Every structure is written in C-alpha cells, then in structure tokens.
PDB file of C-alpha atoms in Angstrom:
ATOM      1  CA  MET A   1       0.000   0.000   0.000  1.00 37.00           C
ATOM      2  CA  SER A   2       1.508   3.354  -0.921  1.00 38.00           C
ATOM      3  CA  GLY A   3       1.843   6.352   1.368  1.00 43.00           C
ATOM      4  CA  GLU A   4      -0.658   8.268  -0.751  1.00 45.00           C
ATOM      5  CA  THR A   5      -3.994   8.079   1.028  1.00 50.00           C
ATOM      6  CA  SER A   6      -5.983  10.831  -0.703  1.00 54.00           C
ATOM      7  CA  HIS A   7      -7.739   8.249  -2.897  1.00 63.00           C
ATOM      8  CA  GLN A   8      -7.750   5.335  -0.464  1.00 77.00           C
ATOM      9  CA  GLU A   9     -10.824   4.204   1.373  1.00 92.00           C
ATOM     10  CA  HIS A  10      -9.038   1.876   3.830  1.00 92.00           C
ATOM     11  CA  ILE A  11      -5.750   1.418   5.646  1.00 92.00           C
ATOM     12  CA  GLY A  12      -5.662  -2.197   6.764  1.00 91.00           C
ATOM     13  CA  PRO A  13      -9.095  -2.965   8.238  1.00 95.00           C
ATOM     14  CA  TYR A  14      -9.771   0.724   9.007  1.00 96.00           C
ATOM     15  CA  ARG A  15     -12.138   2.862   6.900  1.00 96.00           C
ATOM     16  CA  LEU A  16     -10.754   6.358   6.359  1.00 95.00           C
ATOM     17  CA  LEU A  17     -13.077   9.230   7.274  1.00 95.00           C
ATOM     18  CA  SER A  18     -10.956  12.403   7.129  1.00 92.00           C
ATOM     19  CA  ARG A  19      -7.395  13.685   7.291  1.00 90.00           C
ATOM     20  CA  LEU A  20      -6.261  15.335  10.544  1.00 85.00           C
ATOM     21  CA  ASP A  21      -2.699  16.337   9.683  1.00 68.00           C
ATOM     22  CA  GLY A  22      -0.597  16.912  12.739  1.00 63.00           C
ATOM     23  CA  PRO A  23       2.835  18.365  13.389  1.00 61.00           C
ATOM     24  CA  SER A  24       4.506  14.961  13.059  1.00 64.00           C
ATOM     25  CA  GLY A  25       3.020  13.651   9.832  1.00 67.00           C
ATOM     26  CA  ALA A  26      -0.218  12.458   8.307  1.00 86.00           C
ATOM     27  CA  VAL A  27      -2.956  11.492  10.721  1.00 91.00           C
ATOM     28  CA  HIS A  28      -6.354  10.195   9.663  1.00 93.00           C
ATOM     29  CA  ARG A  29      -9.631   9.884  11.481  1.00 95.00           C
ATOM     30  CA  ALA A  30     -10.936   6.426  10.661  1.00 97.00           C
ATOM     31  CA  ALA A  31     -13.453   3.834  11.784  1.00 97.00           C
ATOM     32  CA  ASP A  32     -12.433   0.405  13.004  1.00 96.00           C
ATOM     33  CA  PRO A  33     -14.400  -2.667  11.860  1.00 95.00           C
ATOM     34  CA  SER A  34     -16.905  -2.156  14.719  1.00 96.00           C
ATOM     35  CA  GLY A  35     -17.450   1.506  13.751  1.00 95.00           C
ATOM     36  CA  ARG A  36     -15.439   3.051  16.629  1.00 95.00           C
ATOM     37  CA  ASP A  37     -13.565   6.275  15.807  1.00 96.00           C
ATOM     38  CA  VAL A  38      -9.783   5.876  15.811  1.00 98.00           C
ATOM     39  CA  ALA A  39      -6.773   7.917  14.750  1.00 96.00           C
ATOM     40  CA  ILE A  40      -4.207   6.439  12.363  1.00 96.00           C
ATOM     41  CA  ARG A  41      -0.735   7.996  12.319  1.00 93.00           C
ATOM     42  CA  MET A  42       1.234   7.228   9.187  1.00 92.00           C
ATOM     43  CA  LEU A  43       4.926   6.746   9.955  1.00 92.00           C
ATOM     44  CA  PRO A  44       7.932   7.408   7.737  1.00 90.00           C
ATOM     45  CA  PRO A  45       9.034   4.529   5.507  1.00 86.00           C
ATOM     46  CA  GLY A  46      11.465   2.335   7.389  1.00 87.00           C
ATOM     47  CA  ALA A  47      10.018   3.132  10.821  1.00 90.00           C
ATOM     48  CA  ALA A  48       9.474   0.001  12.895  1.00 90.00           C
ATOM     49  CA  PRO A  49       7.139   0.801  15.776  1.00 91.00           C
ATOM     50  CA  ASP A  50       7.007  -1.675  18.653  1.00 94.00           C
ATOM     51  CA  VAL A  51       3.225  -1.764  18.750  1.00 95.00           C
ATOM     52  CA  GLU A  52       3.044  -4.252  21.620  1.00 94.00           C
ATOM     53  CA  ARG A  53       5.250  -2.068  23.800  1.00 95.00           C
ATOM     54  CA  MET A  54       3.208   1.000  22.835  1.00 95.00           C
ATOM     55  CA  ARG A  55       0.015  -0.847  23.812  1.00 95.00           C
ATOM     56  CA  ALA A  56       1.577  -1.558  27.218  1.00 96.00           C
ATOM     57  CA  VAL A  57       1.649   2.157  28.100  1.00 96.00           C
ATOM     58  CA  LEU A  58      -1.405   2.529  30.326  1.00 94.00           C
ATOM     59  CA  SER A  59      -2.069   6.007  31.641  1.00 96.00           C
ATOM     60  CA  PRO A  60      -4.825   8.594  31.546  1.00 96.00           C
ATOM     61  CA  TYR A  61      -2.113  10.965  30.274  1.00 96.00           C
ATOM     62  CA  VAL A  62      -1.146   8.900  27.202  1.00 96.00           C
ATOM     63  CA  VAL A  63      -3.458   8.048  24.313  1.00 95.00           C
ATOM     64  CA  ASP A  64      -4.279   4.331  24.082  1.00 96.00           C
ATOM     65  CA  VAL A  65      -2.489   2.578  21.222  1.00 97.00           C
ATOM     66  CA  LEU A  66      -4.903  -0.011  19.824  1.00 97.00           C
ATOM     67  CA  ASP A  67      -3.157  -1.484  16.811  1.00 96.00           C
ATOM     68  CA  GLY A  68      -0.574  -0.897  14.148  1.00 96.00           C
ATOM     69  CA  ASP A  69       1.320  -2.530  11.342  1.00 95.00           C
ATOM     70  CA  PRO A  70       5.079  -2.016  11.289  1.00 93.00           C
ATOM     71  CA  ALA A  71       5.329  -4.089   8.088  1.00 92.00           C
ATOM     72  CA  ALA A  72       2.842  -1.968   6.094  1.00 92.00           C
ATOM     73  CA  ARG A  73       4.075   0.445   3.450  1.00 89.00           C
ATOM     74  CA  PRO A  74       4.104   2.949   5.064  1.00 88.00           C
ATOM     75  CA  PRO A  75       3.932   1.630   8.630  1.00 93.00           C
ATOM     76  CA  TYR A  76       1.142   2.974  10.826  1.00 95.00           C
ATOM     77  CA  VAL A  77      -0.061   3.103  14.422  1.00 96.00           C
ATOM     78  CA  VAL A  78      -3.727   3.189  15.435  1.00 97.00           C
ATOM     79  CA  SER A  79      -4.828   4.934  18.619  1.00 96.00           C
ATOM     80  CA  ARG A  80      -7.997   5.989  20.316  1.00 95.00           C
ATOM     81  CA  LEU A  81      -9.248   9.239  18.769  1.00 94.00           C
ATOM     82  CA  VAL A  82      -8.996  12.053  21.291  1.00 91.00           C
ATOM     83  CA  PRO A  83     -11.052  15.017  20.153  1.00 88.00           C
ATOM     84  CA  GLY A  84      -9.649  18.389  20.925  1.00 86.00           C
ATOM     85  CA  ARG A  85      -7.645  21.295  19.721  1.00 85.00           C
ATOM     86  CA  PRO A  86      -3.911  21.079  18.999  1.00 83.00           C
ATOM     87  CA  LEU A  87      -1.713  22.931  21.487  1.00 86.00           C
ATOM     88  CA  ALA A  88      -0.342  25.119  18.674  1.00 87.00           C
ATOM     89  CA  GLU A  89      -3.875  26.386  17.913  1.00 88.00           C
ATOM     90  CA  THR A  90      -4.550  27.029  21.598  1.00 90.00           C
ATOM     91  CA  VAL A  91      -1.345  29.061  21.921  1.00 93.00           C
ATOM     92  CA  ALA A  92      -2.004  30.917  18.651  1.00 94.00           C
ATOM     93  CA  ALA A  93      -5.479  31.903  19.855  1.00 95.00           C
ATOM     94  CA  GLY A  94      -4.700  32.741  23.481  1.00 94.00           C
ATOM     95  CA  GLY A  95      -0.967  33.146  23.806  1.00 96.00           C
ATOM     96  CA  PRO A  96       1.459  31.006  25.784  1.00 96.00           C
ATOM     97  CA  LEU A  97       0.141  29.002  28.706  1.00 96.00           C
ATOM     98  CA  ARG A  98       0.770  30.641  32.073  1.00 97.00           C
ATOM     99  CA  GLY A  99       0.077  30.041  35.721  1.00 97.00           C
ATOM    100  CA  ALA A 100      -2.249  27.170  36.632  1.00 97.00           C
ATOM    101  CA  ALA A 101      -2.776  26.120  33.003  1.00 95.00           C
ATOM    102  CA  LEU A 102       0.976  25.813  32.478  1.00 97.00           C
ATOM    103  CA  ARG A 103       1.434  23.879  35.747  1.00 98.00           C
ATOM    104  CA  THR A 104      -1.407  21.510  34.828  1.00 97.00           C
ATOM    105  CA  MET A 105       0.129  20.864  31.403  1.00 95.00           C
ATOM    106  CA  ALA A 106       3.626  20.338  32.866  1.00 97.00           C
ATOM    107  CA  VAL A 107       2.385  17.855  35.482  1.00 98.00           C
ATOM    108  CA  ALA A 108       0.371  15.930  32.867  1.00 97.00           C
ATOM    109  CA  LEU A 109       3.385  15.749  30.540  1.00 96.00           C
ATOM    110  CA  ALA A 110       5.615  14.531  33.377  1.00 98.00           C
ATOM    111  CA  LYS A 111       3.072  11.814  34.230  1.00 98.00           C
ATOM    112  CA  ALA A 112       2.902  10.798  30.567  1.00 97.00           C
ATOM    113  CA  VAL A 113       6.690  10.504  30.302  1.00 97.00           C
ATOM    114  CA  ALA A 114       6.775   8.467  33.535  1.00 97.00           C
ATOM    115  CA  ALA A 115       4.159   6.059  32.137  1.00 97.00           C
ATOM    116  CA  VAL A 116       6.147   5.596  28.929  1.00 96.00           C
ATOM    117  CA  HIS A 117       9.310   4.881  30.913  1.00 95.00           C
ATOM    118  CA  ARG A 118       7.486   2.345  33.133  1.00 94.00           C
ATOM    119  CA  ALA A 119       6.370   0.428  30.048  1.00 91.00           C
TER     120      ALA A 119
END
C-alpha cells in the first residue's frame, strides 16, 4: 500500500473518514471494523514501531495505542481518537500558557513521560 492516502478508502481494516494532519506527519480519522472512531498515524518509511510495547503504556495521560502494522508500506499506528484542539492552535489563539494552566500541562506531561518509561 503506498503512502498516498488521498484516494484510499481503507488502511488495513480501518475505513478512512478524514485527514487530521498533525505536526509529526499524516494522521487520519478512521473507523475500526466495529465503527469506533480511531486515529491512524502514518509513519515514515522504514520506521518500525514496537506496537506491543506501545500498547503496554497505560495512563490517563497517554493516548491508548490499539493497533498498528510495522510491516505496512508505510507503517502505521492506530490509537484511540482524542477530540480536541492542537496545542499550537490554543497558543495561537490565546498566547502562551501561564500560571495554573501551564502547571497543569507540565504535570500531565511529566506523568505521561513516567508512564512511557514504566512500560
């Protein structure tokens, strides 16, 4: 399967719904075979994600990795879709985070990094 997804209807068993480009590459909103919304991050050719290790990261501060295919062309990782606004848009609209909002973000990021390291 090529990296071009503008004309594709599926990536693996996932039905593509829309493109959600992010700062680190192509991301698609898709539906899994049961109809649940998921996010699919397309990885650079040659990337070899350890999907099982990613699935082992369990934390309310880290998105749940559900699936992935490191052998696909290009490889991809499937996660739970978390609706929301990218941090860059939040900062562009309201300026840099300060005070309590900044502390909340910093603590959440530290907890996320700790969960990744535990796994």
